[in-house]
GROMACS .gro file of C-alpha atoms in nm:
model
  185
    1UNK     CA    1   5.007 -10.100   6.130
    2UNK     CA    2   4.792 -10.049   6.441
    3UNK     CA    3   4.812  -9.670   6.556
    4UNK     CA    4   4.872  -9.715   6.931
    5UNK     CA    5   5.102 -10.004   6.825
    6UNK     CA    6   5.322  -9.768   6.553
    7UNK     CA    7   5.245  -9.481   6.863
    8UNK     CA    8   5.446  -9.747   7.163
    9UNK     CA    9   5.705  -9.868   6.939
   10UNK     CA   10   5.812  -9.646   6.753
   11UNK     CA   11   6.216  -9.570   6.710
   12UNK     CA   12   6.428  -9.346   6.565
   13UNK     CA   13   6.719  -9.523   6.266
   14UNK     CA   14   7.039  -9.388   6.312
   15UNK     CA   15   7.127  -9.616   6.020
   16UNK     CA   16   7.005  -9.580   5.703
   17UNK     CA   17   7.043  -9.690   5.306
   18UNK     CA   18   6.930  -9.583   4.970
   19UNK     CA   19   6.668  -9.591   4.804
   20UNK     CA   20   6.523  -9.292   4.944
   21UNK     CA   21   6.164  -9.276   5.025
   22UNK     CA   22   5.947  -9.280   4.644
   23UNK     CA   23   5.755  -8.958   4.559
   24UNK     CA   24   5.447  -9.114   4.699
   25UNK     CA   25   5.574  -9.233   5.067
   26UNK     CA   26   5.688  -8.885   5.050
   27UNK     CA   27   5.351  -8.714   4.994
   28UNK     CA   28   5.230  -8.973   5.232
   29UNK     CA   29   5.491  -8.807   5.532
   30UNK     CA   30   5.402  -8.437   5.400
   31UNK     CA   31   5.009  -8.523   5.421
   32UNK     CA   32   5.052  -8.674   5.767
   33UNK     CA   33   5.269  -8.329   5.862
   34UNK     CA   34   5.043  -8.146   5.759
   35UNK     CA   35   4.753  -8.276   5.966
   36UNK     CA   36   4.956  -8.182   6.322
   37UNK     CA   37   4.776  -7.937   6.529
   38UNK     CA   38   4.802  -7.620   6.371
   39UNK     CA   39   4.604  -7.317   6.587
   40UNK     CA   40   4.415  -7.094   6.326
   41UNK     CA   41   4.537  -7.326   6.028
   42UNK     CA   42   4.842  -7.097   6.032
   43UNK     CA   43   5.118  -7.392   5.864
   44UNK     CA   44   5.372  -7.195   6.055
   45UNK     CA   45   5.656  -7.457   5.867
   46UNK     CA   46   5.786  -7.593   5.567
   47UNK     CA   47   6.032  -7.883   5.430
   48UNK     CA   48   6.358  -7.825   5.200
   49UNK     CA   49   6.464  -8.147   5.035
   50UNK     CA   50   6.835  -8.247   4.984
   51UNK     CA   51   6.922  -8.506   4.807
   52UNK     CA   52   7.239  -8.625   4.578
   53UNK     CA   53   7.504  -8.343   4.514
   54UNK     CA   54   7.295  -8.080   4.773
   55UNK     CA   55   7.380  -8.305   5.028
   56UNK     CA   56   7.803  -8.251   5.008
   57UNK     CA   57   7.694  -7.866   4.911
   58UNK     CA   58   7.508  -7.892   5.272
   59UNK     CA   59   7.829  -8.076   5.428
   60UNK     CA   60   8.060  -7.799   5.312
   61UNK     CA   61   7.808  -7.534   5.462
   62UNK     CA   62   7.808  -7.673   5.800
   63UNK     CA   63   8.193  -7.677   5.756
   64UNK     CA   64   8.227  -7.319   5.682
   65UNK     CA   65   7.969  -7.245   5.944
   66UNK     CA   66   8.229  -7.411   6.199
   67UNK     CA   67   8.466  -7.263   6.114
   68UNK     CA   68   8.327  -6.937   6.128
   69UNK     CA   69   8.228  -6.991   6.455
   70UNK     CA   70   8.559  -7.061   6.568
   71UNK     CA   71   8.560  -7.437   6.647
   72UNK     CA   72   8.891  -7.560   6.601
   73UNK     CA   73   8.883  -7.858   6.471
   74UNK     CA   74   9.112  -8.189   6.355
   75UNK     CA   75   9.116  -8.290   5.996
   76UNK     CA   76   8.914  -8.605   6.089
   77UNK     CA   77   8.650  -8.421   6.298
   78UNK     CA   78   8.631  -8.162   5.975
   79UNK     CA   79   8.589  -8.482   5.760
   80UNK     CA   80   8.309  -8.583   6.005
   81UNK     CA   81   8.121  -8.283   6.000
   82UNK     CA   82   8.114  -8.283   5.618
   83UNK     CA   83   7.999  -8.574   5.596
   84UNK     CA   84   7.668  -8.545   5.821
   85UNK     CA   85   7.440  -8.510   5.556
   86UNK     CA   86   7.537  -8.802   5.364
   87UNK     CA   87   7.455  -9.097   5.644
   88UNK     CA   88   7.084  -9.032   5.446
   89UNK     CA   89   7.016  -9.033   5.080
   90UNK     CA   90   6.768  -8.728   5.141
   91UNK     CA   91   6.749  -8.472   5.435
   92UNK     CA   92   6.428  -8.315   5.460
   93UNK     CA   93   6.501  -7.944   5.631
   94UNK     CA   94   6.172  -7.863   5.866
   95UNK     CA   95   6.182  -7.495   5.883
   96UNK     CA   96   5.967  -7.276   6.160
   97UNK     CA   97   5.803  -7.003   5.979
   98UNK     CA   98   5.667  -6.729   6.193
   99UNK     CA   99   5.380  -6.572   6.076
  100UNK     CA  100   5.263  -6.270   6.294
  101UNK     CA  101   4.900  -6.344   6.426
  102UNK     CA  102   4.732  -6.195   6.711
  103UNK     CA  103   4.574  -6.507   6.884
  104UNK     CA  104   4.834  -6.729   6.782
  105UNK     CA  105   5.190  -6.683   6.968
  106UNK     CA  106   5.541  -6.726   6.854
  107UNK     CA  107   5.591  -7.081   7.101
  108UNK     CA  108   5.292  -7.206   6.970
  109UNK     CA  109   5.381  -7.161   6.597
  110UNK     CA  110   5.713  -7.385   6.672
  111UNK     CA  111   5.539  -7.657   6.870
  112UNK     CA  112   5.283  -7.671   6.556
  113UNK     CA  113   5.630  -7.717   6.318
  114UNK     CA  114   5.739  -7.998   6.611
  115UNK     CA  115   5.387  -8.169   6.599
  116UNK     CA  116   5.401  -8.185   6.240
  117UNK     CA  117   5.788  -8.312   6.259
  118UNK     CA  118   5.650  -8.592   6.502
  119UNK     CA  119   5.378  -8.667   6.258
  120UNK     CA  120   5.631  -8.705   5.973
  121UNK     CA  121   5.824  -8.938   6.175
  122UNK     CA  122   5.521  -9.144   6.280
  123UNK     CA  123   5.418  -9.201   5.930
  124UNK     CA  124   5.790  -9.283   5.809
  125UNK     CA  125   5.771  -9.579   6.063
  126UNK     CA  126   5.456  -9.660   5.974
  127UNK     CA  127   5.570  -9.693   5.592
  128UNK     CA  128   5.889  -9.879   5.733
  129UNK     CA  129   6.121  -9.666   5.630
  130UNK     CA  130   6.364  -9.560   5.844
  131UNK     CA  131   6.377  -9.190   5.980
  132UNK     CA  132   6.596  -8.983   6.271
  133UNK     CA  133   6.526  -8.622   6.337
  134UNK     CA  134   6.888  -8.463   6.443
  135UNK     CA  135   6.982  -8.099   6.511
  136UNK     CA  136   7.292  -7.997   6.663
  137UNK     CA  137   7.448  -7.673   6.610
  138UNK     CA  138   7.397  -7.640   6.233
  139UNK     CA  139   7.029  -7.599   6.316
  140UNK     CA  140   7.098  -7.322   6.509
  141UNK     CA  141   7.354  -7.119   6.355
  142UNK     CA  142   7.220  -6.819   6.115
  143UNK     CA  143   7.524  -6.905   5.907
  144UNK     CA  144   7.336  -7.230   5.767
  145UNK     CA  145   6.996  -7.098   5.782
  146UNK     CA  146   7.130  -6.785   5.542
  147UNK     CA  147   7.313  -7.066   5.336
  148UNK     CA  148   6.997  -7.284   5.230
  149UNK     CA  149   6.740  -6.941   5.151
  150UNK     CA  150   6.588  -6.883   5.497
  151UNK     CA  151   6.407  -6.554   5.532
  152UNK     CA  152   6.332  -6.332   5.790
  153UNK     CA  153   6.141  -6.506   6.054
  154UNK     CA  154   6.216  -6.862   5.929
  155UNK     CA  155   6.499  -7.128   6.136
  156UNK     CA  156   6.548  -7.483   6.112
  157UNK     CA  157   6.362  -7.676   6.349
  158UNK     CA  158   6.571  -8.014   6.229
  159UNK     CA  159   6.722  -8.205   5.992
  160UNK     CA  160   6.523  -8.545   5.903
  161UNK     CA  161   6.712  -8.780   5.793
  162UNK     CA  162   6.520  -9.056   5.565
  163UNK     CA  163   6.588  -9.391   5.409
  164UNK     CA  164   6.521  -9.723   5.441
  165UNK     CA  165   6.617  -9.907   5.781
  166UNK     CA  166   7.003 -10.029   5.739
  167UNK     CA  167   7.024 -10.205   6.046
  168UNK     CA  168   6.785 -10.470   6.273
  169UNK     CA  169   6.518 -10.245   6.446
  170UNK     CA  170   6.506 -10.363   6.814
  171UNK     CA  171   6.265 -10.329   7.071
  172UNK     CA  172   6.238  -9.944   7.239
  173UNK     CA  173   6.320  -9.885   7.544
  174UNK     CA  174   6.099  -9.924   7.771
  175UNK     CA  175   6.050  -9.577   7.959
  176UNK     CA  176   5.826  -9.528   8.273
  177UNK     CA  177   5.602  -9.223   8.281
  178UNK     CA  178   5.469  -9.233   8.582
  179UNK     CA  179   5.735  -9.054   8.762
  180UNK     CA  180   5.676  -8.755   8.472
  181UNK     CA  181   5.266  -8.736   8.580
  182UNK     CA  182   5.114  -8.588   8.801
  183UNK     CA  183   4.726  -8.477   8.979
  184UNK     CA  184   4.687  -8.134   9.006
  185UNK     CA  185   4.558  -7.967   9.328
   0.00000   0.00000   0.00000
């Protein structure tokens, strides 16, 4: 695929099927994250994988985590939250790592880990396979990042949910820029 093609038409798949993506498509999306601009080389993120049983273990985590932070909520909507992590047969957790560095600031450590998340999701289209980053207030509650091993310094950037396209990929929507650019003085 043509890179300023995959680039303008590109689409997040809110819909998606086994079989996750082989070993090799994913070294392919790991190479391509690691390539994002990265100031001083500093890899200031990782990936968790979650696949088969891990997946209801990561359901029942953002449950408790819920819970914990007081949401009240139905048996259905419970059911629903549970069962996030299994609209994907594998979750890829991208996880900001700070490292302390003189020249190279906290903000620009996380865009690095949201460069290399775009990255990841540009090659997953490019493969064809189907790919949504989400977040939401498991990403952001200590609660989870404690659950799956996160150390001091480290919290989720998003969840990346990966498989292969389960429904008709239409056109994107078209979206003007213009009104977001401007000439400075």
């Amino acid at each position: 695929m043509d890179a300023i093609e995959m680039l303008l038409n590109r689409t997040s798949c809110p819909q998606l099927a086994p079989p996750e993506p082989t070993r090799e498509e994913l070294d392919i999306l790991y190479r391509a994250a690691f390539r994002a601009a990265d100031h001083r080389q500093l890899k200031p993120f990782r990936f968790l994988e979650i696949r088969g049983e891990g997946r209801e273990r990561l359901g029942a985590l953002f449950l408790e985590a819920a819970r914990a932070r007081g949401e009240a909520l139905t048996e259905s909507e419970a059911a629903r939250l549970q069962s996030l992590p299994l609209r994907a047969p594998l979750l890829l957790v991208a996880i900001a790592v700070h490292r302390p560095d003189p020249k190279v600031p906290e903000v620009e450590q996380l865009l690095a880990g949201g460069a290399a998340l775009q990255n990841l999701l540009n090659a997953a289209f490019a493969l064809g396979l189907g790919a949504i980053w989400r977040t939401g207030a498991p990403a952001h509650d200590p609660r989870v990042w404690r659950g799956l091993g996160l150390g001091e310094g480290e919290r989720i950037l998003g969840f990346v949910y990966l498989g292969r396209p389960a429904m008709e990929r239409g056109a994107p929507p078209h979206r003007d820029h213009r009104p977001h650019v401007a000439s400075w003085p």
